[in-house]
Amino acid sequence: MKILSYKKSLSILIFLLCFCMSIFLWQNQNKYDRTLIMHQTNASAEQIQIRIEGMMTSRIASLDLLARRWVDRSPPDFSKQRFIRFAETVYGHYPGIHGINWIDPEGMFQWAFPEQNNTELKDKNIRQMDAGIRSTFERAQKTLEFETSPCLGIKDREIYFYTFWPLVFRGSIQGYFCGVFQVQKIMDICLGKNMEKNFCIRLYEDGQLIYLNEKQHKHQDESFYNRFRVIRAISFPGKTWQMYIEPRSSVFESKDISNRFFLFFAITISFILSVVFFLFLQRMGMYRNARDSALDEIEKRIHTEEALRENEKKLEYTMEKLVAKNTEMESFLYSISHDLKTPIVTIDGFIGALREDFGNDLPKSAQSYFEYISDATKKMGLLINDLIELSRIGRVNEKKMSLPFGEIVESATSMLNPQIEAKGISLNIQQDLPVVYGEKKRLVQVIENLLSNAIKYIGKDNPVPQIEIGHKKNGVQDVFFVKDNGIGIQQRYQKIIFQVFQRLPDAKKAGEGTGIGLAIVERVIKHHEGEIWVSSEPGKGSTFFFTLNKSEV
């Protein structure tokens, strides 16, 4: 009984030791997870701060440059056409500006761009507007310096603020430039989808809430979530905002920062270890009993050893003969192994010579085997080349230039004309394709890969195979496309086709490709600051759309 009590106490001690270690590890894991979330929140807050400050500083600087150029011209030109030209240039190159207006010296809004965003300001006097805007305008009249109004809810409950630049020409006020900014539009540009999804973001100006990315819900434990809140001051010319950012509950739901499963698992392991240790002690007791019995048995067997010694001598003699035989067998096996390897090496050497010397005399089955080997090596070569090409994109760059997109299409199609004619494909290329800006070799590679992809998967039983290359307008942006009526792509695969080595079941049946071509296309498009996507239905073909950055054209 004393021994059993000792075993239980020792097992309980082991359990408590493991339990304490589990609690320690659990607490450290919780601390690490909370630190990780806090770092993520701080990094996101800093990223949003940099984006807003950089964007607003550049927009205000562009409007300031516009105001200075307005009065610097000689001879002076204060016409509406010049204003519209200036405003259109700034508005097009700097997204985020809601509107640009020209106000006469008496405070009357005369010209606005774009007109659809500022219809309510047409022929309206500044003194008829909100008191905050009026006071800002009056300060600009007195100081003849740039002034910014407070954020106000003016129309549709949207928050706006106005900026004023006095236009002084030869010592007298010629008018005022007014830039209008919408807070919602600024935040839409500066926030990414992940930030919108993972964080609750609020902006305050002088204690007034001016932005909330969506209606916040109350947490069950508000004090717990407040520990992860980050406050940042966002400053740009004329403004200082306070930003409050905290992770949403979905961030905590996706990662169990309490690590309850880890704690339960650790406690379970501690209990199992203590039970195993208890059983081990019991097994050791059984072993000691068995040892004592074995010693008694040995004492009994000592008396019989003398009778067995004669037999042991005979056994030793037999063992010596057996060792000699084993040594002889090992030497024989080594010789056989060496002799068998020699013809195998000879056969392997003559395989290459067989195709070279007797390729025409070999049966078709043997030739097909050689073709399989040749096709495999060619495919491996293509795979290596594609991987090298993929690694060079963005790392080895050519000089970018403006060039007609039609020339790019012509260069790509000229290399694939034999394949197009062999499959009887009707290729339609849209006329009057626009000018693009980029690396010619990479853009030709994009069209060549997309066109080659369309040719490969046009379908063997397609009665009227067709491929179309063209573009369409989406606002001010050109969207290019390569369209075919081939085998198509199932909806569930359309998000993974641009990943490396992703070949779809239908594509594998078609036979060709290495699984890297579309990954190269996506890498080139992203290198040119564009986007690419696909629209497809099985059996109805696929259309690959992509855009390119044309700000430097």
Coordinates of C-alpha atoms in Angstrom, one line a residue:
M1 CA 0.0 0.0 0.0
K2 CA 2.9 2.4 0.8
I3 CA 4.5 1.7 -2.6
L4 CA 1.1 2.3 -4.4
S5 CA 0.6 5.6 -2.5
Y6 CA 4.2 6.6 -3.4
K7 CA 3.4 5.9 -7.1
K8 CA 0.2 8.0 -7.0
S9 CA 1.9 10.9 -5.3
L10 CA 4.8 10.9 -7.9
S11 CA 2.3 10.8 -10.8
I12 CA 0.3 13.7 -9.3
L13 CA 3.5 15.7 -9.0
I14 CA 4.4 15.0 -12.7
F15 CA 0.9 16.1 -13.7
L16 CA 1.2 19.3 -11.7
L17 CA 4.6 20.1 -13.2
C18 CA 3.3 19.5 -16.8
F19 CA 0.2 21.5 -16.0
C20 CA 2.2 24.5 -14.8
M21 CA 4.4 24.3 -17.9
S22 CA 1.2 24.2 -20.1
I23 CA -0.2 27.3 -18.4
F24 CA 3.1 29.1 -18.9
L25 CA 3.3 28.2 -22.6
W26 CA -0.4 29.1 -23.0
Q27 CA 0.0 32.5 -21.5
N28 CA 3.1 33.2 -23.7
Q29 CA 1.2 32.1 -26.8
N30 CA -1.7 34.4 -25.9
K31 CA 0.7 37.3 -25.4
Y32 CA 2.4 36.6 -28.7
D33 CA -1.0 36.5 -30.5
R34 CA -2.1 39.8 -29.0
T35 CA 1.2 41.4 -29.8
L36 CA 0.9 40.2 -33.4
I37 CA -2.6 41.7 -33.8
M38 CA -1.4 45.0 -32.2
H39 CA 1.6 45.1 -34.6
Q40 CA -0.8 44.5 -37.5
T41 CA -3.1 47.3 -36.4
N42 CA -0.2 49.7 -35.9
A43 CA 1.2 48.8 -39.4
S44 CA -2.2 49.3 -41.0
A45 CA -2.7 52.7 -39.2
E46 CA 0.7 53.9 -40.4
Q47 CA 0.0 52.7 -43.9
I48 CA -3.4 54.6 -44.0
Q49 CA -1.7 57.7 -42.5
I50 CA 1.0 57.7 -45.1
R51 CA -1.5 57.2 -47.9
I52 CA -3.8 60.0 -46.8
E53 CA -1.1 62.5 -46.1
G54 CA 0.8 61.7 -49.3
M55 CA -2.4 61.8 -51.4
M56 CA -3.7 65.0 -50.0
T57 CA -0.4 66.8 -50.0
S58 CA 0.1 66.0 -53.7
R59 CA -3.5 67.1 -54.5
I60 CA -3.3 70.4 -52.7
A61 CA 0.2 71.0 -54.3
S62 CA -1.3 70.4 -57.7
L63 CA -4.1 72.9 -57.1
D64 CA -1.6 75.4 -55.7
L65 CA 0.5 75.0 -58.9
L66 CA -2.7 75.5 -60.9
A67 CA -3.4 78.7 -59.1
R68 CA 0.2 80.1 -59.6
R69 CA 0.2 79.2 -63.3
W70 CA -3.2 80.9 -63.8
V71 CA -1.8 84.3 -63.0
D72 CA 1.7 83.8 -64.3
R73 CA 0.9 83.8 -68.0
S74 CA 2.0 86.6 -70.2
P75 CA 0.0 88.0 -71.9
P76 CA -2.7 87.1 -69.3
D77 CA -5.6 84.7 -70.3
F78 CA -8.4 84.4 -67.8
S79 CA -10.8 82.7 -70.1
K80 CA -13.2 79.9 -69.2
Q81 CA -11.6 77.7 -71.9
R82 CA -8.2 78.0 -70.2
F83 CA -9.8 77.2 -66.8
I84 CA -11.6 74.1 -68.2
R85 CA -8.3 72.9 -69.8
F86 CA -6.3 73.4 -66.6
A87 CA -9.0 71.9 -64.4
E88 CA -9.5 68.9 -66.7
T89 CA -5.7 68.1 -66.6
V90 CA -5.5 68.2 -62.8
Y91 CA -8.8 66.4 -62.3
G92 CA -7.8 63.6 -64.7
H93 CA -4.3 63.1 -63.3
Y94 CA -5.1 63.3 -59.5
P95 CA -8.1 61.2 -58.5
G96 CA -9.7 62.2 -55.3
I97 CA -10.6 65.8 -56.2
H98 CA -14.3 66.1 -56.2
G99 CA -14.4 69.4 -58.1
I100 CA -12.5 72.5 -59.1
N101 CA -14.3 75.9 -59.2
W102 CA -13.5 79.5 -60.2
I103 CA -15.0 82.2 -58.0
D104 CA -15.1 85.9 -59.0
P105 CA -13.9 88.6 -56.7
E106 CA -17.5 89.2 -55.4
G107 CA -17.7 85.6 -54.2
M108 CA -19.9 84.3 -57.1
F109 CA -19.3 80.7 -58.4
Q110 CA -18.8 81.2 -62.1
W111 CA -17.1 78.1 -63.6
A112 CA -17.0 74.5 -62.3
F113 CA -15.4 71.3 -63.3
P114 CA -16.8 68.7 -63.6
E115 CA -20.1 70.4 -63.9
Q116 CA -22.1 67.2 -62.9
N117 CA -20.4 67.2 -59.5
N118 CA -21.0 70.9 -58.8
T119 CA -24.4 71.8 -60.3
E120 CA -25.7 73.2 -57.0
L121 CA -22.8 75.8 -57.0
K122 CA -23.6 77.3 -60.4
D123 CA -24.3 81.1 -60.1
K124 CA -24.3 80.8 -56.3
N125 CA -22.7 83.3 -54.0
I126 CA -20.3 82.1 -51.3
R127 CA -22.1 84.1 -48.7
Q128 CA -25.2 81.9 -49.2
M129 CA -23.3 78.8 -48.1
D130 CA -22.5 77.4 -44.6
A131 CA -21.0 79.7 -42.0
G132 CA -17.8 77.6 -41.9
I133 CA -17.2 78.0 -45.7
R134 CA -18.1 81.7 -45.5
S135 CA -15.6 82.3 -42.7
T136 CA -12.8 80.4 -44.5
F137 CA -13.5 82.4 -47.7
E138 CA -13.3 85.7 -45.7
R139 CA -10.0 84.7 -44.2
A140 CA -8.7 84.0 -47.7
Q141 CA -9.9 87.5 -48.7
K142 CA -8.0 89.1 -45.9
T143 CA -4.8 87.1 -45.8
L144 CA -4.6 86.5 -49.6
E145 CA -3.2 83.0 -48.6
F146 CA -4.4 79.5 -49.1
E147 CA -7.2 78.5 -46.6
T148 CA -9.1 75.3 -45.8
S149 CA -12.6 75.1 -44.5
P150 CA -13.7 72.7 -41.8
C151 CA -15.4 69.4 -42.8
L152 CA -19.1 69.9 -43.3
G153 CA -22.0 67.7 -44.3
I154 CA -23.3 69.7 -47.3
K155 CA -25.3 67.4 -49.6
D156 CA -26.7 63.9 -49.3
R157 CA -25.2 63.9 -45.8
E158 CA -21.7 63.5 -47.3
I159 CA -18.8 65.2 -45.7
Y160 CA -16.9 67.8 -47.8
F161 CA -14.3 70.5 -47.2
Y162 CA -13.4 73.4 -49.4
T163 CA -10.0 74.9 -50.2
F164 CA -9.5 78.5 -51.5
W165 CA -6.5 80.0 -53.4
P166 CA -6.7 83.9 -53.9
L167 CA -5.6 84.8 -57.5
V168 CA -3.6 88.0 -57.2
F169 CA -2.7 89.5 -60.5
R170 CA -0.7 92.8 -60.6
G171 CA -1.7 93.7 -57.0
S172 CA -5.4 93.1 -57.4
I173 CA -7.7 90.1 -56.8
Q174 CA -8.6 88.5 -60.1
G175 CA -10.7 85.7 -58.5
Y176 CA -10.4 82.6 -56.4
F177 CA -9.7 78.9 -57.2
C178 CA -11.8 76.6 -55.1
G179 CA -11.0 72.9 -54.7
V180 CA -13.7 70.6 -53.2
F181 CA -12.8 67.3 -51.6
Q182 CA -15.2 64.6 -50.4
V183 CA -13.9 62.7 -47.4
Q184 CA -15.6 59.4 -48.5
K185 CA -13.9 59.5 -51.9
I186 CA -10.5 60.2 -50.2
M187 CA -10.9 57.2 -48.0
D188 CA -12.2 54.9 -50.7
I189 CA -8.9 55.6 -52.6
C190 CA -6.6 55.2 -49.6
L191 CA -8.2 52.1 -48.0
G192 CA -7.6 48.6 -49.4
K193 CA -10.3 45.9 -49.3
N194 CA -8.4 44.0 -46.6
M195 CA -8.3 47.1 -44.4
E196 CA -12.0 47.7 -44.9
K197 CA -12.7 44.1 -44.0
N198 CA -10.4 43.7 -41.0
F199 CA -10.5 47.1 -39.3
C200 CA -13.1 49.6 -38.0
I201 CA -11.8 53.1 -38.9
R202 CA -13.1 56.5 -37.7
L203 CA -11.9 60.0 -38.5
Y204 CA -12.4 63.0 -36.3
E205 CA -11.8 66.7 -36.9
D206 CA -12.0 68.9 -33.9
G207 CA -14.0 66.3 -32.1
Q208 CA -16.5 65.8 -34.9
L209 CA -16.9 62.4 -36.6
I210 CA -16.3 62.9 -40.3
Y211 CA -15.8 59.3 -41.5
L212 CA -16.8 55.8 -40.4
N213 CA -16.2 53.0 -42.7
E214 CA -19.4 51.3 -41.6
K215 CA -21.8 51.2 -38.7
Q216 CA -19.9 49.6 -35.8
H217 CA -21.4 47.0 -33.7
K218 CA -20.8 46.8 -30.0
H219 CA -18.5 44.1 -28.7
Q220 CA -19.5 41.9 -25.9
D221 CA -16.3 42.9 -24.0
E222 CA -15.6 46.5 -25.2
S223 CA -12.7 46.9 -22.8
F224 CA -11.0 43.9 -24.3
Y225 CA -11.2 45.2 -27.9
N226 CA -10.2 48.7 -26.9
R227 CA -6.8 47.4 -25.9
F228 CA -6.0 47.0 -29.6
R229 CA -7.2 50.5 -30.6
V230 CA -4.6 52.7 -32.3
I231 CA -4.9 56.5 -32.5
R232 CA -3.0 58.4 -35.2
A233 CA -2.8 62.1 -36.1
I234 CA -3.1 62.7 -39.9
S235 CA -1.7 66.1 -41.0
F236 CA -1.6 67.7 -44.4
P237 CA -1.7 71.4 -45.5
G238 CA -4.6 73.1 -43.7
K239 CA -5.9 69.9 -41.9
T240 CA -5.2 67.7 -38.9
W241 CA -7.4 64.7 -38.4
Q242 CA -7.5 62.1 -35.6
M243 CA -7.8 58.5 -36.8
Y244 CA -9.1 55.7 -34.5
I245 CA -8.5 52.2 -35.9
E246 CA -9.2 48.9 -34.2
P247 CA -9.5 45.3 -35.4
R248 CA -12.9 44.0 -36.1
S249 CA -14.3 41.0 -34.2
S250 CA -13.8 38.9 -37.4
V251 CA -10.0 39.2 -36.9
F252 CA -10.3 37.6 -33.5
E253 CA -12.8 35.0 -34.8
S254 CA -10.3 33.9 -37.5
K255 CA -7.6 33.5 -34.9
D256 CA -8.5 32.3 -31.5
I257 CA -6.2 34.5 -29.4
S258 CA -7.4 32.8 -26.2
N259 CA -6.0 29.5 -27.5
R260 CA -8.5 27.5 -25.6
F261 CA -7.8 24.4 -27.7
F262 CA -4.1 24.7 -27.0
L263 CA -4.8 24.9 -23.2
F264 CA -7.2 21.9 -23.4
F265 CA -4.7 19.9 -25.5
A266 CA -1.8 20.7 -23.0
I267 CA -3.9 19.7 -20.0
T268 CA -4.9 16.5 -21.7
I269 CA -1.3 15.7 -22.6
S270 CA -0.3 16.4 -19.0
F271 CA -2.9 14.0 -17.7
I272 CA -1.9 11.3 -20.2
L273 CA 1.8 11.7 -19.3
S274 CA 1.0 11.3 -15.6
V275 CA -1.1 8.2 -16.3
V276 CA 1.7 6.8 -18.5
F277 CA 4.2 7.5 -15.8
F278 CA 2.0 5.7 -13.2
L279 CA 1.7 2.7 -15.5
F280 CA 5.4 2.8 -16.1
L281 CA 6.1 2.6 -12.4
Q282 CA 3.7 -0.3 -12.1
R283 CA 5.5 -2.0 -15.0
M284 CA 8.8 -1.4 -13.3
G285 CA 7.5 -3.2 -10.2
M286 CA 6.4 -6.1 -12.4
Y287 CA 9.8 -6.2 -14.0
R288 CA 11.6 -6.4 -10.6
N289 CA 9.4 -9.3 -9.6
A290 CA 10.1 -11.0 -12.9
R291 CA 13.9 -10.4 -12.4
D292 CA 13.8 -12.0 -9.0
S293 CA 12.0 -15.1 -10.4
A294 CA 14.6 -15.2 -13.2
L295 CA 17.5 -15.2 -10.7
D296 CA 15.9 -18.2 -8.9
E297 CA 15.6 -20.0 -12.2
I298 CA 19.3 -19.2 -13.0
E299 CA 20.4 -20.8 -9.8
K300 CA 18.5 -23.9 -10.7
R301 CA 20.0 -24.0 -14.2
I302 CA 23.6 -23.7 -13.0
H303 CA 23.5 -27.3 -12.0
T304 CA 22.7 -28.3 -15.6
E305 CA 25.4 -26.3 -17.2
E306 CA 28.1 -28.8 -16.8
A307 CA 26.1 -31.3 -18.7
L308 CA 25.7 -28.9 -21.6
R309 CA 29.4 -27.9 -21.9
E310 CA 30.2 -30.8 -24.2
N311 CA 27.4 -29.8 -26.5
E312 CA 28.6 -26.2 -26.4
K313 CA 32.0 -27.3 -27.7
K314 CA 30.4 -29.1 -30.6
L315 CA 28.3 -26.0 -31.2
E316 CA 31.3 -23.7 -31.3
Y317 CA 33.0 -26.0 -33.9
T318 CA 29.8 -25.9 -36.0
M319 CA 29.6 -22.1 -35.7
E320 CA 33.2 -21.7 -36.9
K321 CA 32.4 -23.7 -40.0
L322 CA 29.2 -21.6 -40.6
V323 CA 31.2 -18.3 -40.3
A324 CA 33.6 -19.6 -42.9
K325 CA 30.8 -20.6 -45.2
N326 CA 29.1 -17.2 -44.7
T327 CA 32.4 -15.4 -45.6
E328 CA 32.7 -17.5 -48.8
M329 CA 29.1 -16.7 -49.7
E330 CA 29.6 -12.9 -49.2
S331 CA 32.6 -13.0 -51.6
F332 CA 30.6 -14.9 -54.2
L333 CA 27.7 -12.5 -54.0
Y334 CA 30.0 -9.5 -54.4
S335 CA 31.5 -11.1 -57.6
I336 CA 28.0 -11.8 -59.0
S337 CA 26.9 -8.3 -58.3
H338 CA 30.0 -6.8 -60.0
D339 CA 29.6 -9.1 -63.1
L340 CA 25.8 -8.2 -63.4
K341 CA 26.5 -4.5 -63.3
T342 CA 28.9 -4.6 -66.3
P343 CA 26.3 -5.7 -68.9
I344 CA 23.7 -3.3 -67.5
V345 CA 26.1 -0.3 -67.9
T346 CA 26.8 -1.6 -71.5
I347 CA 23.1 -1.8 -72.3
D348 CA 22.5 1.7 -71.0
G349 CA 25.3 3.0 -73.3
F350 CA 24.0 1.3 -76.4
I351 CA 20.4 2.7 -76.0
G352 CA 21.6 6.1 -77.3
A353 CA 23.6 4.5 -80.1
L354 CA 20.6 2.3 -81.1
R355 CA 18.4 5.3 -82.2
E356 CA 21.3 7.0 -83.9
D357 CA 22.5 4.0 -85.9
F358 CA 19.3 1.9 -86.4
G359 CA 16.4 4.5 -85.9
N360 CA 14.8 3.7 -89.2
D361 CA 15.0 -0.1 -88.7
L362 CA 13.4 -0.1 -85.2
P363 CA 9.7 -1.2 -84.8
K364 CA 7.1 1.5 -84.3
S365 CA 6.7 0.6 -80.6
A366 CA 10.4 1.2 -80.0
Q367 CA 10.3 4.5 -81.9
S368 CA 7.3 5.6 -79.8
Y369 CA 9.3 4.9 -76.7
F370 CA 12.1 7.1 -78.0
E371 CA 9.5 9.8 -78.8
Y372 CA 8.1 9.6 -75.3
I373 CA 11.6 10.2 -73.9
S374 CA 12.3 13.0 -76.4
D375 CA 8.9 14.7 -75.6
A376 CA 9.6 14.5 -71.9
T377 CA 13.0 16.2 -72.3
K378 CA 11.5 18.9 -74.6
K379 CA 8.8 19.6 -72.0
M380 CA 11.3 19.8 -69.2
G381 CA 13.3 22.3 -71.4
L382 CA 10.2 24.4 -71.9
L383 CA 9.4 24.2 -68.2
I384 CA 12.9 25.4 -67.3
N385 CA 12.7 28.2 -69.9
D386 CA 9.3 29.3 -68.6
L387 CA 10.6 29.3 -65.0
I388 CA 13.6 31.4 -66.0
E389 CA 11.4 33.8 -67.9
L390 CA 9.0 34.1 -65.0
S391 CA 11.9 34.9 -62.7
R392 CA 13.2 37.6 -65.1
I393 CA 10.0 39.6 -65.2
G394 CA 10.3 42.7 -63.0
R395 CA 14.0 41.9 -62.4
V396 CA 15.4 42.4 -65.9
N397 CA 13.6 45.4 -67.4
E398 CA 13.7 47.0 -70.8
K399 CA 13.1 50.6 -71.6
K400 CA 9.4 51.5 -71.6
M401 CA 8.0 53.5 -74.5
S402 CA 4.8 54.5 -76.2
L403 CA 3.9 52.3 -79.1
P404 CA 0.7 51.3 -81.0
F405 CA -1.0 48.2 -79.6
G406 CA -1.6 47.1 -83.2
E407 CA 2.1 46.6 -83.7
I408 CA 2.3 44.4 -80.6
V409 CA -0.6 42.2 -81.8
E410 CA 1.0 41.9 -85.3
S411 CA 4.3 40.8 -83.8
A412 CA 2.6 38.2 -81.7
T413 CA 0.3 36.8 -84.4
S414 CA 3.1 36.6 -87.0
M415 CA 4.9 33.9 -84.9
L416 CA 1.7 31.9 -84.4
N417 CA 0.3 32.1 -87.9
P418 CA 1.3 28.5 -88.8
Q419 CA -0.6 27.1 -85.8
I420 CA -3.6 29.3 -86.6
E421 CA -3.7 28.2 -90.2
A422 CA -3.1 24.5 -89.3
K423 CA -6.3 24.5 -87.0
G424 CA -8.3 26.6 -89.5
I425 CA -9.0 29.3 -86.9
S426 CA -10.6 32.6 -88.0
L427 CA -8.6 35.4 -86.3
N428 CA -10.3 38.8 -86.1
I429 CA -8.2 41.8 -85.0
Q430 CA -10.0 45.0 -84.1
Q431 CA -8.9 48.1 -86.1
D432 CA -7.7 51.4 -84.6
L433 CA -6.2 49.9 -81.5
P434 CA -4.9 52.6 -79.1
V435 CA -1.3 53.5 -78.1
V436 CA 0.0 51.9 -74.9
Y437 CA 3.1 52.5 -72.8
G438 CA 5.4 49.7 -71.7
E439 CA 8.1 47.2 -72.6
K440 CA 7.4 45.9 -76.1
K441 CA 9.0 42.5 -75.6
R442 CA 6.9 41.8 -72.5
L443 CA 3.6 43.0 -74.1
V444 CA 4.2 40.9 -77.2
Q445 CA 4.8 38.0 -74.8
V446 CA 1.4 38.7 -73.1
I447 CA -0.5 38.6 -76.4
E448 CA 1.5 35.6 -77.6
N449 CA 0.8 33.6 -74.5
L450 CA -2.9 34.5 -74.4
L451 CA -3.2 33.7 -78.2
S452 CA -1.3 30.5 -77.8
N453 CA -3.5 29.5 -74.9
A454 CA -6.6 30.2 -77.1
I455 CA -5.2 28.1 -79.9
K456 CA -4.3 25.1 -77.7
Y457 CA -7.8 25.0 -76.1
I458 CA -9.9 25.9 -79.1
G459 CA -11.3 22.4 -79.1
K460 CA -10.7 19.5 -81.5
D461 CA -14.4 19.3 -82.5
N462 CA -15.0 23.0 -82.9
P463 CA -16.8 23.5 -86.2
V464 CA -16.1 27.2 -86.5
P465 CA -13.0 28.1 -84.4
Q466 CA -12.7 31.8 -83.8
I467 CA -10.4 34.1 -81.9
E468 CA -10.9 37.9 -81.5
I469 CA -8.4 40.5 -80.3
G470 CA -9.6 44.0 -79.5
H471 CA -10.3 46.6 -76.8
K472 CA -13.2 48.6 -75.3
K473 CA -13.5 51.7 -73.2
N474 CA -14.3 51.6 -69.5
G475 CA -14.6 55.3 -68.6
V476 CA -11.2 56.8 -69.5
Q477 CA -9.5 53.4 -69.3
D478 CA -8.8 51.0 -72.2
V479 CA -9.7 47.4 -71.5
F480 CA -8.0 44.9 -73.9
F481 CA -9.3 41.4 -74.5
V482 CA -8.5 38.1 -76.3
K483 CA -11.6 36.1 -76.9
D484 CA -12.1 32.5 -78.2
N485 CA -14.9 30.0 -78.6
G486 CA -13.0 27.1 -77.3
I487 CA -13.5 24.6 -74.4
G488 CA -14.0 27.3 -71.7
I489 CA -13.1 27.3 -68.0
Q490 CA -15.3 26.2 -65.1
Q491 CA -16.2 28.9 -62.6
R492 CA -14.5 27.2 -59.7
Y493 CA -11.1 27.2 -61.5
Q494 CA -11.1 30.8 -62.7
K495 CA -9.4 32.2 -59.6
I496 CA -6.5 29.7 -59.7
I497 CA -5.6 29.6 -63.4
F498 CA -3.0 32.4 -62.9
Q499 CA -1.0 30.4 -60.4
V500 CA 2.1 28.6 -61.3
F501 CA 1.7 24.9 -62.4
Q502 CA -2.1 25.1 -62.3
R503 CA -3.4 23.1 -65.2
L504 CA -7.1 22.4 -65.2
P505 CA -8.6 19.0 -65.9
D506 CA -9.9 20.0 -69.4
A507 CA -6.6 21.6 -70.2
K508 CA -4.7 18.4 -69.2
K509 CA -7.0 16.5 -71.6
A510 CA -6.1 18.9 -74.4
G511 CA -2.5 17.9 -73.7
E512 CA -0.2 20.9 -74.1
G513 CA 1.2 23.6 -71.9
T514 CA 3.4 23.7 -68.8
G515 CA 1.1 25.5 -66.4
I516 CA 3.3 28.7 -66.3
G517 CA 2.1 30.7 -69.3
L518 CA -0.8 32.5 -67.6
A519 CA 1.4 33.1 -64.5
I520 CA 3.8 34.9 -66.8
V521 CA 1.0 36.9 -68.3
E522 CA -0.3 38.0 -64.9
R523 CA 3.3 38.9 -63.7
V524 CA 3.8 41.1 -66.8
I525 CA 0.4 42.9 -66.5
K526 CA 1.1 43.6 -62.8
H527 CA 4.6 44.8 -63.7
H528 CA 2.8 47.3 -66.0
E529 CA 0.5 48.4 -63.1
G530 CA -2.5 46.8 -64.7
E531 CA -5.1 44.1 -63.9
I532 CA -6.1 40.9 -65.6
W533 CA -9.2 38.7 -65.3
V534 CA -11.2 36.1 -67.2
S535 CA -14.8 35.5 -68.1
S536 CA -15.7 32.0 -69.3
E537 CA -18.3 29.3 -69.5
P538 CA -17.5 25.6 -70.3
G539 CA -18.2 24.9 -73.9
K540 CA -18.7 28.6 -74.8
G541 CA -15.1 29.8 -74.8
S542 CA -13.1 32.3 -72.7
T543 CA -12.4 36.0 -72.7
F544 CA -9.2 37.3 -71.0
F545 CA -9.5 41.0 -70.2
F546 CA -6.5 43.2 -69.0
T547 CA -5.6 46.8 -68.5
L548 CA -2.4 48.8 -68.7
N549 CA -1.2 51.9 -67.0
K550 CA -1.4 54.7 -69.6
S551 CA -0.5 57.7 -67.4
E552 CA 2.8 58.2 -69.3
V553 CA 1.4 57.9 -72.8

